[in-house]
């Protein structure tokens, strides 16, 4: 067996199962299978292995689901791909073959079921990996920060429950002004390069990683910049996104044999770790930019989000939106929630009128990191916080955000019932960075680190 050409990537992981993405390589006129075998850490015997046939229409990739696991337990696993001599094999029959597995042993830990225990997360966005003639240019720059994240995760206490990548994991349009990538094969090549660099590959093989797209998975400021010829680009970009990002997320759909079935009906999703829950929105592909009902989220998604906010018993509710919920930018803000004030106000009024506590919006996109608190002039019980983490790796062509980038001297919204007012609770970090979140019994610790892992700033958000 050979090492995966991309992956393994641990995706959605619960107390009892884990989704793992991996890719092999096409072999002319031959079947190709990928497999994973696993065992509890410390045990000697591996299980018989789980196998799936890889096919070109899925870029020789697939997701294997490990089931019937034990909560809060460390497992070891091995992963690889091979092409058997006999053309009559299937995923069941190859279990009987005397396979030589790749030597590397990976580790994963299932989620703990216990509520009210500390949890930790890594949050980041905007990882630029420049491609030239189909190959990454200076790939160590785009991969550097993941070595720092992996080093922190290795000794973190509490352990890291998940990595949240909140948009622009790839830049399909990195040379958009010269030679834009539009072909499916070109976009797939970017994903393979982006996810197979050594440091990010090591990180994603050991910690559940959750992803959601932003504009650069398609093109800058999509769909505002969409033209009549872009349907072809969109189809190809989303087909690649579904394979490499959505397939191992909670949005991925599986058949009765726990194999990926068809394209997900939607890209937004939810997941939970004990009494901490996440709602990861798709604030990019369901926008309505015309008419009187302008939306950044479609109606079904807005209703699902409001129902979750109102009815979920979670102690802490994280809402991921790849573009900033607030504060608004002075310039170039029309790609974010600033351009959809009515829908934003509906969400805020839902939170306020229902007295929902401990709602935190998680965002990226702006190439600057910050925390901010939103209050209400006439309702002292209302408070919403935002945590922004961006970028993991900036392009030299793009500036970093700073405090002067944002509108901070006026209310976010004025209503008959009072004003929504916001203030920064941190400095604006204007360099490559990531956020380390620790949720304990009474507060959320937000710790920003630079691309080498050095500490930058710490903020405490009190829980109520």
XYZ file of C-alpha atoms in Angstrom:
464
model
C 0.000 0.000 0.000
C 1.020 3.595 -0.625
C 0.611 6.680 1.542
C -2.406 8.819 0.621
C -1.589 11.508 -1.913
C -3.833 13.857 0.085
C -4.824 13.197 3.668
C -5.764 11.532 5.824
C -7.907 14.451 6.985
C -10.007 13.875 10.091
C -13.341 15.592 9.609
C -16.519 15.508 11.666
C -15.872 13.509 14.833
C -18.387 12.657 17.529
C -18.271 10.482 20.637
C -18.782 7.356 18.528
C -17.587 7.918 14.965
C -15.142 9.850 12.809
C -15.066 10.780 9.127
C -11.659 10.529 7.459
C -10.887 11.837 3.975
C -8.062 10.428 1.865
C -6.962 10.335 -1.757
C -5.067 7.764 -3.813
C -3.854 7.911 -7.409
C -5.398 6.938 -10.713
C -4.062 3.738 -12.265
C -4.864 3.143 -15.907
C -7.160 0.147 -16.496
C -6.918 -0.945 -12.842
C -9.081 -0.794 -9.745
C -7.871 1.399 -6.901
C -8.899 1.043 -3.263
C -8.192 3.109 -0.170
C -8.242 1.679 3.323
C -7.996 2.556 6.993
C -7.367 0.208 9.888
C -7.504 1.278 13.509
C -7.235 0.191 17.127
C -7.411 1.698 20.566
C -4.125 3.252 21.584
C -2.044 0.667 23.408
C -3.724 -2.375 21.890
C -1.796 -4.776 19.669
C -4.431 -6.010 17.219
C -5.701 -3.856 14.390
C -9.247 -4.278 13.146
C -9.755 -5.868 9.716
C -9.746 -2.523 7.993
C -12.339 -0.462 6.151
C -11.990 -0.050 2.389
C -13.537 1.974 -0.375
C -13.068 1.979 -4.131
C -11.614 5.209 -5.520
C -12.979 6.520 -8.799
C -11.872 9.315 -11.154
C -15.159 11.215 -10.874
C -14.282 11.873 -7.214
C -10.659 12.702 -8.065
C -9.633 9.335 -6.600
C -10.730 10.489 -3.144
C -13.295 9.315 -0.622
C -14.387 9.496 2.994
C -14.258 6.461 5.269
C -16.361 6.486 8.433
C -15.042 4.832 11.577
C -18.051 3.693 13.605
C -18.882 2.234 17.020
C -16.004 4.023 18.717
C -15.829 4.765 22.436
C -16.208 8.308 23.720
C -13.192 10.263 24.926
C -10.803 7.580 23.745
C -7.552 7.782 21.785
C -7.239 5.612 18.686
C -4.367 4.819 16.367
C -4.944 4.359 12.668
C -3.102 3.696 9.429
C -4.213 4.773 5.971
C -3.202 3.991 2.420
C -4.238 3.062 -1.097
C -3.372 0.251 -3.508
C -4.295 -1.384 -6.792
C -4.905 -5.152 -6.582
C -3.791 -7.535 -9.294
C -7.218 -9.097 -9.676
C -9.795 -6.888 -11.443
C -12.712 -8.601 -9.665
C -12.112 -7.295 -6.152
C -14.544 -5.151 -4.174
C -14.226 -3.269 -0.846
C -15.235 -6.408 1.067
C -12.980 -8.909 -0.674
C -9.826 -6.803 -0.339
C -10.087 -7.192 3.442
C -8.742 -10.709 2.968
C -5.607 -9.623 1.119
C -2.222 -9.748 2.933
C -1.616 -6.013 2.661
C 1.552 -4.199 3.678
C 0.261 -1.026 5.292
C 2.252 2.230 5.205
C 4.332 2.507 8.356
C 3.029 5.855 9.580
C 0.622 5.635 12.519
C -1.808 8.497 13.039
C -3.795 9.362 16.157
C -7.300 10.613 16.782
C -9.376 11.149 19.885
C -13.150 10.873 20.018
C -15.168 13.607 21.654
C -16.102 13.423 25.326
C -19.810 13.255 26.108
C -19.558 15.012 29.465
C -20.986 18.520 29.601
C -19.507 21.487 31.461
C -15.928 20.436 30.865
C -13.267 22.714 29.313
C -13.005 22.563 25.525
C -10.492 24.135 23.176
C -10.425 25.082 19.509
C -8.129 26.574 16.899
C -9.695 29.146 14.569
C -8.185 30.632 11.420
C -8.932 31.701 7.864
C -7.390 33.017 4.653
C -4.474 30.711 3.891
C -2.813 31.991 0.721
C -0.758 29.489 -1.261
C 0.377 31.035 -4.502
C 0.390 28.736 -7.519
C 2.553 29.253 -10.604
C 2.172 26.991 -13.633
C 0.220 24.530 -11.526
C 2.814 24.326 -8.739
C 2.925 26.119 -5.372
C 5.452 28.951 -5.246
C 7.365 29.171 -1.949
C 4.969 26.637 -0.346
C 6.781 26.823 3.000
C 5.307 30.296 3.491
C 1.743 29.039 3.168
C 2.476 26.024 5.361
C 4.593 27.618 8.085
C 1.860 28.556 10.535
C 0.493 25.010 10.694
C 3.722 23.804 12.283
C 3.121 26.321 15.081
C -0.491 25.185 15.480
C 0.542 21.524 15.631
C 3.211 22.311 18.235
C 0.682 24.142 20.414
C -1.857 21.344 20.000
C 0.694 18.721 21.018
C 0.941 20.097 24.548
C -2.374 21.962 24.885
C -4.453 21.497 28.013
C -7.348 21.071 27.607
C -6.704 19.202 24.338
C -7.796 20.801 21.075
C -11.261 19.502 20.188
C -11.324 20.846 16.651
C -9.758 23.186 14.121
C -12.190 25.620 12.481
C -11.131 26.932 9.064
C -13.625 29.684 8.344
C -12.963 30.500 4.690
C -10.447 30.930 1.880
C -8.714 27.628 2.530
C -7.672 27.842 -1.127
C -7.390 30.777 -3.514
C -8.847 29.543 -6.766
C -8.511 33.120 -8.074
C -4.950 33.861 -6.924
C -3.944 34.890 -10.459
C -7.400 36.062 -11.434
C -6.145 39.240 -13.067
C -3.668 37.349 -15.278
C -4.799 33.789 -15.926
C -7.861 32.795 -13.881
C -8.339 29.120 -13.128
C -11.699 27.940 -14.364
C -11.159 24.338 -15.344
C -12.068 21.564 -12.931
C -8.640 19.944 -13.229
C -6.909 23.239 -12.407
C -9.014 23.792 -9.305
C -8.503 20.216 -8.107
C -4.746 20.699 -8.461
C -4.944 23.682 -6.107
C -6.747 21.639 -3.481
C -4.243 18.814 -3.741
C -1.336 21.203 -3.285
C -2.990 23.178 -0.496
C -3.922 20.168 1.616
C -0.833 18.030 1.015
C 1.804 20.431 2.349
C 3.590 18.682 5.250
C 2.574 20.833 8.224
C -1.112 21.218 7.400
C -1.274 17.527 6.484
C 0.174 16.545 9.855
C -2.253 18.801 11.709
C -5.356 17.576 9.888
C -4.408 13.917 10.308
C -4.698 14.205 14.081
C -7.347 16.824 14.928
C -10.923 17.070 13.589
C -11.008 19.892 11.055
C -14.189 21.733 10.098
C -14.290 23.980 7.029
C -16.614 26.422 5.330
C -15.984 28.320 2.123
C -15.674 32.029 1.440
C -15.303 33.904 -1.843
C -11.808 32.818 -2.909
C -12.932 29.210 -3.194
C -14.765 30.635 -6.228
C -13.630 34.170 -7.056
C -13.141 37.452 -5.219
C -16.381 38.972 -3.856
C -18.602 36.252 -5.283
C -21.361 36.637 -6.402
C -21.185 40.443 -6.686
C -18.478 40.135 -9.342
C -20.238 37.327 -11.181
C -20.621 37.716 -14.935
C -22.544 35.784 -17.556
C -19.667 33.367 -18.154
C -19.114 32.422 -14.520
C -21.631 29.581 -14.208
C -18.974 27.256 -15.604
C -16.459 28.466 -13.018
C -18.998 28.115 -10.206
C -19.940 24.557 -11.182
C -16.308 23.464 -11.210
C -15.352 25.326 -8.047
C -18.223 23.885 -6.050
C -17.635 20.340 -7.323
C -14.066 20.598 -6.014
C -15.251 22.194 -2.759
C -17.717 19.369 -2.179
C -14.953 16.774 -2.544
C -12.228 18.413 -0.489
C -14.109 20.449 2.146
C -17.781 19.517 2.430
C -17.424 15.728 2.122
C -15.914 15.181 5.572
C -18.029 17.854 7.286
C -21.446 17.357 8.901
C -22.919 18.630 5.607
C -21.624 15.553 3.779
C -24.329 13.017 2.976
C -23.846 9.259 3.178
C -25.781 6.233 1.978
C -26.822 3.240 4.053
C -23.342 1.723 3.651
C -21.817 4.901 5.135
C -20.242 5.888 1.845
C -20.508 9.426 0.414
C -23.604 9.458 -1.737
C -24.452 12.634 -3.633
C -23.664 16.321 -3.400
C -24.846 17.868 -0.130
C -28.148 19.690 -0.337
C -26.616 22.592 1.560
C -23.219 23.635 2.854
C -24.188 25.035 6.273
C -24.199 22.648 9.212
C -24.176 22.208 12.988
C -22.110 20.175 15.416
C -21.735 19.916 19.171
C -19.104 19.143 21.792
C -20.948 18.494 25.024
C -22.772 21.693 25.986
C -20.933 23.803 23.389
C -22.580 23.986 19.978
C -21.554 25.413 16.625
C -23.685 26.641 13.734
C -21.480 27.043 10.666
C -23.271 29.245 8.151
C -22.883 29.418 4.402
C -22.705 33.187 3.981
C -21.429 32.978 0.412
C -23.441 30.776 -1.976
C -27.034 31.533 -0.887
C -26.960 35.325 -1.198
C -29.736 37.352 -2.779
C -28.382 40.666 -4.086
C -31.496 41.868 -5.879
C -34.917 43.200 -4.971
C -36.206 44.280 -1.605
C -35.312 41.047 0.198
C -31.513 41.246 0.120
C -30.015 38.335 2.035
C -26.612 36.988 2.915
C -28.300 33.808 4.222
C -31.222 32.207 2.404
C -34.569 31.951 4.151
C -34.232 28.294 5.116
C -30.830 28.899 6.675
C -31.934 32.014 8.554
C -34.916 30.147 9.992
C -32.742 27.186 11.012
C -30.254 29.518 12.677
C -32.979 31.364 14.586
C -34.623 28.107 15.683
C -31.251 26.835 16.905
C -30.503 30.056 18.774
C -33.894 29.981 20.488
C -34.279 26.294 21.251
C -30.781 24.868 21.666
C -29.916 24.211 25.335
C -26.203 24.780 24.630
C -24.300 26.748 27.266
C -22.202 28.466 24.579
C -23.351 29.044 21.005
C -20.724 29.751 18.363
C -21.977 31.053 15.014
C -19.435 30.871 12.189
C -19.860 33.344 9.367
C -16.905 33.588 7.003
C -17.405 37.335 6.495
C -17.564 39.708 9.443
C -20.827 40.081 11.329
C -19.526 43.277 12.917
C -17.795 45.735 13.196
C -18.243 47.117 9.708
C -15.410 48.239 7.492
C -15.235 51.830 6.320
C -14.336 50.710 2.808
C -15.032 47.463 0.935
C -17.614 46.460 3.518
C -20.367 45.613 1.067
C -19.131 42.029 0.794
C -19.944 41.404 4.491
C -22.971 41.791 6.767
C -22.772 45.585 6.469
C -24.570 45.231 3.137
C -27.406 43.208 4.679
C -28.486 45.316 7.682
C -32.091 44.124 7.776
C -31.165 40.458 8.089
C -28.457 41.225 10.640
C -30.920 43.222 12.717
C -33.446 40.360 12.623
C -30.806 38.031 14.100
C -29.830 40.540 16.768
C -33.450 41.154 17.713
C -34.022 37.402 17.930
C -31.114 37.079 20.348
C -32.170 40.111 22.395
C -35.927 39.544 22.628
C -35.461 35.891 23.580
C -32.774 36.694 26.151
C -30.271 34.290 24.578
C -26.941 34.255 26.403
C -23.370 33.490 25.357
C -23.699 33.909 21.597
C -20.346 34.425 19.890
C -19.861 35.114 16.188
C -16.683 33.665 14.643
C -15.381 35.264 11.440
C -12.339 35.739 9.230
C -11.905 37.353 5.804
C -10.493 40.813 6.668
C -6.789 39.934 7.117
C -6.775 41.186 10.663
C -7.822 39.689 13.999
C -9.812 41.203 16.839
C -12.484 40.693 19.459
C -15.446 43.017 19.925
C -18.474 43.303 22.212
C -21.953 44.416 21.141
C -24.410 45.843 23.680
C -27.817 47.533 23.618
C -28.500 51.033 24.949
C -31.812 50.104 26.600
C -31.326 46.424 27.399
C -28.472 45.800 29.853
C -28.998 42.021 29.674
C -28.046 41.901 25.994
C -24.502 41.086 24.951
C -23.044 39.456 21.856
C -19.345 38.995 21.168
C -17.369 38.435 18.010
C -13.992 36.750 17.488
C -12.205 37.402 14.209
C -9.142 35.393 13.164
C -7.435 36.170 9.839
C -5.123 35.527 8.009
C -3.229 32.271 8.371
C -0.997 33.381 5.501
C -1.378 36.679 3.704
C -0.516 37.565 0.146
C 2.007 40.350 -0.300
C -0.541 41.928 -2.635
C -3.104 42.430 0.138
C -2.923 44.807 3.131
C -3.602 43.826 6.739
C -6.569 45.348 8.545
C -5.978 47.763 11.417
C -8.195 49.654 13.854
C -8.706 52.516 11.394
C -10.200 49.996 8.923
C -13.428 49.762 10.940
C -16.369 52.028 11.789
C -16.149 52.287 15.581
C -17.553 55.749 16.354
C -21.254 55.138 15.696
C -23.884 52.530 16.607
C -24.046 49.384 14.536
C -27.825 49.797 14.268
C -30.451 52.238 15.551
C -33.966 51.030 16.332
C -37.032 52.425 18.084
C -36.185 50.144 21.023
C -32.593 51.433 21.321
C -29.164 51.387 19.733
C -26.814 48.475 19.199
C -23.380 49.732 20.239
C -20.058 48.007 19.841
C -16.504 48.398 21.050
C -13.229 46.628 20.461
C -12.121 44.439 23.356
C -8.698 43.745 21.844
C -6.138 45.380 19.632
C -6.415 44.713 15.911
C -3.682 42.224 15.035
C -2.129 43.072 11.682
C 0.000 40.041 10.887
C -0.373 36.342 10.106
C -1.957 34.682 13.121
C -4.355 32.115 14.526
C -6.710 32.060 17.510
C -6.659 29.517 20.322
C -10.017 29.421 22.133
C -10.491 27.791 25.527
C -14.028 27.546 26.866
C -14.164 26.863 30.595
C -16.870 27.199 33.239
C -17.085 30.985 33.363
C -15.267 32.475 30.381
C -13.859 32.063 26.895
C -10.131 32.661 26.717
C -9.069 33.980 23.307
C -5.341 33.739 22.693
C -3.808 34.956 19.468
C -0.463 33.584 18.240
C 1.741 34.599 15.331
C 2.877 32.335 12.512
C 5.715 30.939 14.643
C 3.425 30.276 17.601
C 4.576 33.247 19.665
C 1.918 34.720 21.926
C 0.407 38.011 20.739
C -2.612 38.864 22.857
C -5.149 37.394 25.273
C -8.769 38.369 25.817
C -11.278 36.936 28.298
C -14.980 36.890 27.372
C -17.112 36.348 30.469
C -19.914 33.802 30.213
C -23.275 34.546 31.772
